[in-house]
mmCIF file of C-alpha atoms in Angstrom:
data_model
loop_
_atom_site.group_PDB
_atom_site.id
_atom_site.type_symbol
_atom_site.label_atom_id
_atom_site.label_comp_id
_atom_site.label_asym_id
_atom_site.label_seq_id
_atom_site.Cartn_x
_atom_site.Cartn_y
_atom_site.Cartn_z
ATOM 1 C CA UNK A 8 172.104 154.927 117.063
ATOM 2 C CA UNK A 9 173.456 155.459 113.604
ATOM 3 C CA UNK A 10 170.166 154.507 112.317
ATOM 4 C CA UNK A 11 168.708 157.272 113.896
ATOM 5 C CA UNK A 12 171.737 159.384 112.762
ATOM 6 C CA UNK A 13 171.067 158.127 109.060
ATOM 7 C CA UNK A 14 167.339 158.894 109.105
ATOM 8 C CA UNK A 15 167.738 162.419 110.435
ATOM 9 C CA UNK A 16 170.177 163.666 108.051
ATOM 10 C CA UNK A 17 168.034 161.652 104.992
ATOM 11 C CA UNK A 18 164.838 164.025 106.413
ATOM 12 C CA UNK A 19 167.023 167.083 106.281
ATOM 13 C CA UNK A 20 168.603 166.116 103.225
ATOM 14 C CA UNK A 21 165.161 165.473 101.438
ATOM 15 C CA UNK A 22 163.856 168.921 103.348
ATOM 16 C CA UNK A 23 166.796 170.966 101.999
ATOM 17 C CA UNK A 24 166.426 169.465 98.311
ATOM 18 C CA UNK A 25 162.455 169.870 98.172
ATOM 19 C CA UNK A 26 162.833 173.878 99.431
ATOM 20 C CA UNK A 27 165.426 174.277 96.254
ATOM 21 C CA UNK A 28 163.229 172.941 94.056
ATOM 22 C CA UNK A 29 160.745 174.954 95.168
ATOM 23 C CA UNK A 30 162.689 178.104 95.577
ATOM 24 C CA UNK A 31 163.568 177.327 91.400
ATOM 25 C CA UNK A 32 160.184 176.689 90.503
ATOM 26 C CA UNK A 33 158.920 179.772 91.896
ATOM 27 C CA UNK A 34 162.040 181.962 90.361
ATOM 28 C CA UNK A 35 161.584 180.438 86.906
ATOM 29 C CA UNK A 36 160.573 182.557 83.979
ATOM 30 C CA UNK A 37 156.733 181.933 83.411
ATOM 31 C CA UNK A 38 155.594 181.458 79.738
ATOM 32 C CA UNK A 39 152.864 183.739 80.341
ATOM 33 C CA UNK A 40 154.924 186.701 80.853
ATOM 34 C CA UNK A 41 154.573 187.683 77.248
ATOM 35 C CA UNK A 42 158.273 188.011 76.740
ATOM 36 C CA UNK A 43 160.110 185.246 74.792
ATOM 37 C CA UNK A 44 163.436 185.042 75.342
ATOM 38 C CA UNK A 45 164.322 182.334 72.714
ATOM 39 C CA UNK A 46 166.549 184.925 69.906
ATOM 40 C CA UNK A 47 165.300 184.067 66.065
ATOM 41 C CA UNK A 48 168.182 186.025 64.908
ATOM 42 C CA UNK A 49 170.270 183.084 64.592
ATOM 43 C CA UNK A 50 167.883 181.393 62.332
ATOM 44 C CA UNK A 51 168.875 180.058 59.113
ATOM 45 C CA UNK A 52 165.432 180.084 57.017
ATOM 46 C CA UNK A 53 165.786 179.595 52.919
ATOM 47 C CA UNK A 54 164.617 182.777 50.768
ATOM 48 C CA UNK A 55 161.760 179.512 49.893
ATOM 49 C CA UNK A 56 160.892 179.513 53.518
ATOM 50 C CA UNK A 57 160.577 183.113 54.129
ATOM 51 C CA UNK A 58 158.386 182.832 50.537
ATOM 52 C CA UNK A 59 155.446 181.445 52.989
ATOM 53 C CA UNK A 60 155.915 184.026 55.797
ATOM 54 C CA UNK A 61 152.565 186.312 54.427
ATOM 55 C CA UNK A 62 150.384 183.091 54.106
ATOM 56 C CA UNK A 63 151.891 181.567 57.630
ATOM 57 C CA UNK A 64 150.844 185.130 59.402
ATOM 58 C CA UNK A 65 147.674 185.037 57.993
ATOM 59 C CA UNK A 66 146.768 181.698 59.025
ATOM 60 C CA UNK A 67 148.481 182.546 62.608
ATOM 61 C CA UNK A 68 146.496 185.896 63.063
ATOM 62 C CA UNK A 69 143.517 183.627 61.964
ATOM 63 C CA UNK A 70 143.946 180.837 64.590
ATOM 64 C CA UNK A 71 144.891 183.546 67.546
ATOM 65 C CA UNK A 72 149.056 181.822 67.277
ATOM 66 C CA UNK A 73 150.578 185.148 65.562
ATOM 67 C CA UNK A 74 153.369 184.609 68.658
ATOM 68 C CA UNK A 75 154.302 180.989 67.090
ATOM 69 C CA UNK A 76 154.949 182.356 63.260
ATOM 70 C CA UNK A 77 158.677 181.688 63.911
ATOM 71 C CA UNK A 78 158.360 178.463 65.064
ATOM 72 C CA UNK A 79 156.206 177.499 62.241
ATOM 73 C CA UNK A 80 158.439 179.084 60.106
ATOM 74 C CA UNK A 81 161.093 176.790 61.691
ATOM 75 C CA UNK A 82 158.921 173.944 61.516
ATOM 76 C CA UNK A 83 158.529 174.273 57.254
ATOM 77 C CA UNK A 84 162.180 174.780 56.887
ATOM 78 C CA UNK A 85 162.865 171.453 58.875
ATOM 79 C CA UNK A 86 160.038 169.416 57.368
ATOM 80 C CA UNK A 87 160.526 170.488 53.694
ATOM 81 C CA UNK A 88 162.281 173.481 53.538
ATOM 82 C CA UNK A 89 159.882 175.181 51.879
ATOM 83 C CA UNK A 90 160.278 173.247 48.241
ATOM 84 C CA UNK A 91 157.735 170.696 48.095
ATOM 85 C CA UNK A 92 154.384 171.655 47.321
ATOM 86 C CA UNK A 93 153.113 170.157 50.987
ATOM 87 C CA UNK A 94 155.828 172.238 52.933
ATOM 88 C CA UNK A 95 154.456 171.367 56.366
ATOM 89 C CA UNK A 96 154.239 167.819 55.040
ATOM 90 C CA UNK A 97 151.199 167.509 57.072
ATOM 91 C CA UNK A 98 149.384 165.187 54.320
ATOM 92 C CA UNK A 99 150.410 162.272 56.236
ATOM 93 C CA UNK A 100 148.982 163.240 59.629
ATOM 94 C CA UNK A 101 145.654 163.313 57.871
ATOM 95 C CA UNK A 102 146.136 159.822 56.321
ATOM 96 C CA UNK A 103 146.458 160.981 52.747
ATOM 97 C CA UNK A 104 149.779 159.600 50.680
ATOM 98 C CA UNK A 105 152.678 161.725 51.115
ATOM 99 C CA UNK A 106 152.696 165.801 49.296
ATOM 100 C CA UNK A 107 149.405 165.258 48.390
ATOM 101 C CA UNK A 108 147.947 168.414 49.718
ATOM 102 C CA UNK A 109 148.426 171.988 48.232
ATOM 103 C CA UNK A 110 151.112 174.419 49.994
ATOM 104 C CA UNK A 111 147.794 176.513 51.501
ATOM 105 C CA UNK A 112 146.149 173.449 52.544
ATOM 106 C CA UNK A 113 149.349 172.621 54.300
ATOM 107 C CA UNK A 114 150.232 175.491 55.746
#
């Protein structure tokens, strides 16, 4: 008898859980609204940073990623920020010795 109690509350219990899940999933803001709602204004990029912003759009608008400039911005002023001549420091990704690419290569 309480086995039977046990198993129909765990059913309802795992019912009740799934349709919240659901209900969030559904609710949740989609990526592919077009609207970001991450704020940049709270970003702390260098004055070498911001330097690279012309040659980071151009490269964006290039590749069809001009909504990503700020987080590539954000990237360079992690990685390097924005003093060394490979500022993405993406030299080793391509198996090459560290800062051995140019900043445009890089970028």
């Amino acid at each position: 008898m309480k086995l039977r109690y046990l198993a129909v509350f765990g059913g309802i219990f795992t019912v009740i859980i799934s349709l919240l899940l659901f209900l969030f999933i559904i609710t949740a803001d989609d990526e592919e609204s077009g609207t970001s709602s991450f704020d940049f204004s709270g970003m702390n990029l260098s004055p070498e940073v911001l330097k690279h912003q012309p040659t980071v759009e151009k490269y964006a608008r290039q590749y069809g990623i001009e909504d990503y400039v700020d987080y590539l911005l954000a990237i360079m002023q992690v990685e390097s920020g924005g003093t060394a001549t490979d500022v993405m420091q993406s030299s080793e990704s391509l198996g090459l010795p560290p800062n051995s690419l140019s900043t445009e290569e890089s970028i």
